[in-house]
PDB file of C-alpha atoms in Angstrom:
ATOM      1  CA  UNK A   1      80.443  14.645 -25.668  1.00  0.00           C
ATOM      2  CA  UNK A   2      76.648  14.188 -26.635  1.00  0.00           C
ATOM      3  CA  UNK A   3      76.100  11.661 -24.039  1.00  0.00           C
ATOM      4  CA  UNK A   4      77.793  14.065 -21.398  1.00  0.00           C
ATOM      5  CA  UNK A   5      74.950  16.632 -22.718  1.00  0.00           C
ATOM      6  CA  UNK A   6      71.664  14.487 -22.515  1.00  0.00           C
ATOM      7  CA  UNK A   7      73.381  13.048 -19.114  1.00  0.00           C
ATOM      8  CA  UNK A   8      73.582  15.769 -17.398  1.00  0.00           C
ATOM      9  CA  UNK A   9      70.400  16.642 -19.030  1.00  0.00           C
ATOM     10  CA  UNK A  10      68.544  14.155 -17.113  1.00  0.00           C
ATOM     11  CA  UNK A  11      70.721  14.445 -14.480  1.00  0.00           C
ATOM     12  CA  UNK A  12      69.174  18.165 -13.834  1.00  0.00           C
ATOM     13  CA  UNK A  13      65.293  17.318 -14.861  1.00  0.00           C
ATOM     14  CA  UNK A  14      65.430  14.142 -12.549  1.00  0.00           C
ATOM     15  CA  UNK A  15      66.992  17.037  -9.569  1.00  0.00           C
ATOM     16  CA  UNK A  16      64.197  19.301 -10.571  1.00  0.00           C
ATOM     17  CA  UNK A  17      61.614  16.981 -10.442  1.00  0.00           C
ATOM     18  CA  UNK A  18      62.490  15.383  -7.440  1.00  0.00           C
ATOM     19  CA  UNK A  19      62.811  19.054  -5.712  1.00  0.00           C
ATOM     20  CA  UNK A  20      59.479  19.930  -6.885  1.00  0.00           C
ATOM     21  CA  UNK A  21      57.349  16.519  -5.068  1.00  0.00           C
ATOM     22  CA  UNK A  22      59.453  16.883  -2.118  1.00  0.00           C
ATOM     23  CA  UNK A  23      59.160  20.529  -1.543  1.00  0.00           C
ATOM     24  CA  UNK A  24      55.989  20.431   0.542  1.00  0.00           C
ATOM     25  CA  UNK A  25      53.671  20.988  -2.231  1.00  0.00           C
ATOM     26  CA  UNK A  26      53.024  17.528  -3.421  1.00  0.00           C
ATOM     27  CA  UNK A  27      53.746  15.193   0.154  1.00  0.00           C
ATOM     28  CA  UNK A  28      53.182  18.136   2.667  1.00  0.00           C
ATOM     29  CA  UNK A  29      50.506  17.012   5.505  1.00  0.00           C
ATOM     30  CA  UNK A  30      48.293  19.245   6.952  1.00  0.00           C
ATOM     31  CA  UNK A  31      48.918  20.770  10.265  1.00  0.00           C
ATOM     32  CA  UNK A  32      46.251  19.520  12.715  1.00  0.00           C
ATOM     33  CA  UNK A  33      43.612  22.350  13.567  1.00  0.00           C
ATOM     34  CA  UNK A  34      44.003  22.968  17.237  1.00  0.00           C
ATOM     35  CA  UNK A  35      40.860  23.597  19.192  1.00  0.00           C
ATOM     36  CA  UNK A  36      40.780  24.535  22.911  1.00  0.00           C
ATOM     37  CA  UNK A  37      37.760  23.523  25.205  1.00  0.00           C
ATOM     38  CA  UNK A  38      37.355  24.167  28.533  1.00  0.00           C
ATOM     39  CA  UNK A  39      35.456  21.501  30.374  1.00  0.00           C
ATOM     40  CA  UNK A  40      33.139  22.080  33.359  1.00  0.00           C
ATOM     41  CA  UNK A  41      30.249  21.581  35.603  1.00  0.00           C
ATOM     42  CA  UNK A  42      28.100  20.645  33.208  1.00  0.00           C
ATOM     43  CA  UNK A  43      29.560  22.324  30.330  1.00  0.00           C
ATOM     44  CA  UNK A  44      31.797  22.151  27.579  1.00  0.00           C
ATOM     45  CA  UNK A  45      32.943  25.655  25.938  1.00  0.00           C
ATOM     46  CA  UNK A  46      32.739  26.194  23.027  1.00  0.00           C
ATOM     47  CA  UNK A  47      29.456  23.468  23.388  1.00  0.00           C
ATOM     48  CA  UNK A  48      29.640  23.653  19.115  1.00  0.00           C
ATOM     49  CA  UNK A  49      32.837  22.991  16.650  1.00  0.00           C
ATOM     50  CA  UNK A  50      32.722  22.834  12.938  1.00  0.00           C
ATOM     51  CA  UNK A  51      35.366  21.111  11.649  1.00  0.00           C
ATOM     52  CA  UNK A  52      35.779  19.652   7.839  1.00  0.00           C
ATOM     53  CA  UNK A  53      35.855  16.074   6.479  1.00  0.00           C
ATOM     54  CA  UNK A  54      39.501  15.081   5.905  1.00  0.00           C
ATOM     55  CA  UNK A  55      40.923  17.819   8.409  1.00  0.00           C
ATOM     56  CA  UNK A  56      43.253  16.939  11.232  1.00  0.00           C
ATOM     57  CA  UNK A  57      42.358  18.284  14.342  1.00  0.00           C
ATOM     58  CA  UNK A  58      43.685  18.286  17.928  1.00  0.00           C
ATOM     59  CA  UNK A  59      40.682  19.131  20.731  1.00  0.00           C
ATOM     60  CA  UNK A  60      42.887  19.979  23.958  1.00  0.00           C
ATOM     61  CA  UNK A  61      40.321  19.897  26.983  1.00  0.00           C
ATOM     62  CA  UNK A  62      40.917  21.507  29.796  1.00  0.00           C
ATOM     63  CA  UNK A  63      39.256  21.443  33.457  1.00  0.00           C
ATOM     64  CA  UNK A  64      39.664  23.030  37.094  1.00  0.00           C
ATOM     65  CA  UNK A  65      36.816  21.545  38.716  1.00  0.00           C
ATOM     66  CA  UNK A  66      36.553  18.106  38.868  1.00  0.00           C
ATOM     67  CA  UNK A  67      37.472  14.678  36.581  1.00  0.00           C
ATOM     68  CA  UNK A  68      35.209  14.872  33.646  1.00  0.00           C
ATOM     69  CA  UNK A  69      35.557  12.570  30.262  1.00  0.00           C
ATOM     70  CA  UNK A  70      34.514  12.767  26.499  1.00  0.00           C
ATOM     71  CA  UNK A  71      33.222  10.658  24.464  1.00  0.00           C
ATOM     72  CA  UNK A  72      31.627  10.053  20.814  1.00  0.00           C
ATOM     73  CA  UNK A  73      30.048   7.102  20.556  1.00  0.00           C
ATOM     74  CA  UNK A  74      30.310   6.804  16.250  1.00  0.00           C
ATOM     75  CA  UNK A  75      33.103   8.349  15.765  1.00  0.00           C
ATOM     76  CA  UNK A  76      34.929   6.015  18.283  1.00  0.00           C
ATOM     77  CA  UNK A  77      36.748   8.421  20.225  1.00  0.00           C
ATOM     78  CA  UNK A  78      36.726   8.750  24.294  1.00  0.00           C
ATOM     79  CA  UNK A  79      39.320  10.667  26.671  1.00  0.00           C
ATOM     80  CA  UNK A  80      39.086  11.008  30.415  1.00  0.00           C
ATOM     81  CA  UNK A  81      40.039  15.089  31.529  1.00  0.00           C
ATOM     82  CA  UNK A  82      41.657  14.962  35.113  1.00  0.00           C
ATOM     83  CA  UNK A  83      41.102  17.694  37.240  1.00  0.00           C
ATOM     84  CA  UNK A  84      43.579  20.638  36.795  1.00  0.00           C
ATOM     85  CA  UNK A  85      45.489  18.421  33.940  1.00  0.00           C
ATOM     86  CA  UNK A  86      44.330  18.952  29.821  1.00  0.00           C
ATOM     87  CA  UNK A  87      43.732  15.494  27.961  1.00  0.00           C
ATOM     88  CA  UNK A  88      44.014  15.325  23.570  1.00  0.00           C
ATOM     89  CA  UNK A  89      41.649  14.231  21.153  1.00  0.00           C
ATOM     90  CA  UNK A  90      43.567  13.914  17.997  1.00  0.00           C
ATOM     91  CA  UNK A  91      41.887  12.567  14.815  1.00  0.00           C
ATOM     92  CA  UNK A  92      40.793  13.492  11.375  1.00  0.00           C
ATOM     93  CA  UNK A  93      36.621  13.325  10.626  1.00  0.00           C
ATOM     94  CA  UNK A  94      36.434  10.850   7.859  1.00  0.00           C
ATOM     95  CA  UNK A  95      32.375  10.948   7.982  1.00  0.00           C
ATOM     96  CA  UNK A  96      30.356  14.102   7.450  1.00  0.00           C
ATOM     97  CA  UNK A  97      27.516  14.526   9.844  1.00  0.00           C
ATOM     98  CA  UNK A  98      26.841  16.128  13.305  1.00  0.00           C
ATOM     99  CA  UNK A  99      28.050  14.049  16.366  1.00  0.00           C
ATOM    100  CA  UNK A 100      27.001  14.618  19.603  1.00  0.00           C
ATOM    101  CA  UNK A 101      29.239  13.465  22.732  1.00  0.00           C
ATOM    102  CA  UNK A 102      28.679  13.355  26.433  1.00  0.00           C
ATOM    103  CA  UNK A 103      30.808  13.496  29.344  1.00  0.00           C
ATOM    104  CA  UNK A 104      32.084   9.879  30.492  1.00  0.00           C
ATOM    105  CA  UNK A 105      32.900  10.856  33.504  1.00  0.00           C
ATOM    106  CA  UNK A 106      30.169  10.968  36.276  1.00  0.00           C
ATOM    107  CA  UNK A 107      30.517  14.617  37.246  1.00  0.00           C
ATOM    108  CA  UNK A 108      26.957  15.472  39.773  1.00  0.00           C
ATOM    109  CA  UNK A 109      23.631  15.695  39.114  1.00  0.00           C
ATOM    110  CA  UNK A 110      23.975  17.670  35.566  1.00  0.00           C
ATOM    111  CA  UNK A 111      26.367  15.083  33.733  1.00  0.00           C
ATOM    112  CA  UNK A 112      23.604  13.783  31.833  1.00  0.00           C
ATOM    113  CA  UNK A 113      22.914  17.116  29.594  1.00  0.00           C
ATOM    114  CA  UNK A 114      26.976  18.027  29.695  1.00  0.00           C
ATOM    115  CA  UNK A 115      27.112  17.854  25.646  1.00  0.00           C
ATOM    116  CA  UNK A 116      29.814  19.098  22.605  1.00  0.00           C
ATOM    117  CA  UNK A 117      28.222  19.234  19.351  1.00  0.00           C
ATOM    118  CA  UNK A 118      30.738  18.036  16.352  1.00  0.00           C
ATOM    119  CA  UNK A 119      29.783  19.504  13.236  1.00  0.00           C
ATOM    120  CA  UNK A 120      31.266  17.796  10.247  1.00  0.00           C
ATOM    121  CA  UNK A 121      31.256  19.440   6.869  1.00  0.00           C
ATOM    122  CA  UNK A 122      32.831  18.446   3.336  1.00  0.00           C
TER     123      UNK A 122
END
């Protein structure tokens, strides 16, 4: 009878235990931050995002005008935006810093100042 005891005993801390790391506190992952950024003649809006190290996020670009692209040169991310059509940047900053990315997309005679400003905090 005292091994039925300290078996079910474990039996019901190993349950509890198990409920616990599974329940979303200790494995859940972070829902990616969702930003949306209309794309344009030679502008990106918002033309600024602060986003945290470690933090997924999603960047859904939108445009109407023409093809336009994006592109970050150190944090090794690039998307093309067709017209009328919304492209995703999904990734999670790993470095803090501020990174500055151009359209890669020749879009007219502005393309060269079309800029979005990553801000990367801890």
């Amino acid at each position: 009878m005292r091994r039925g005891i300290i078996a079910k005993a474990i039996f019901v801390g190993t349950v509890a235990v198990g409920s616990y790391a599974f329940s979303g506190s200790a494995f859940a992952q972070e829902a990616p931050k969702r930003i949306d950024v209309s794309v344009k003649k030679f502008a990106y809006e918002p033309a600024e995002i602060t986003l945290k190290k470690g933090q997924p996020v999603v960047i859904e670009l939108t445009t109407q005008d023409v093809a336009h692209g994006l592109k970050f040169k150190e944090l090794n991310l690039n998307t093309k935006i067709e017209k009328g059509k919304t492209a995703e940047l999904a990734f999670t900053p790993s470095q803090v810093g501020d990174f500055v990315g151009h359209c890669s997309v020749f879009c007219g005679s502005g393309h060269g100042s079309m800029t979005l400003t990553l801000h990367v905090t801890e």
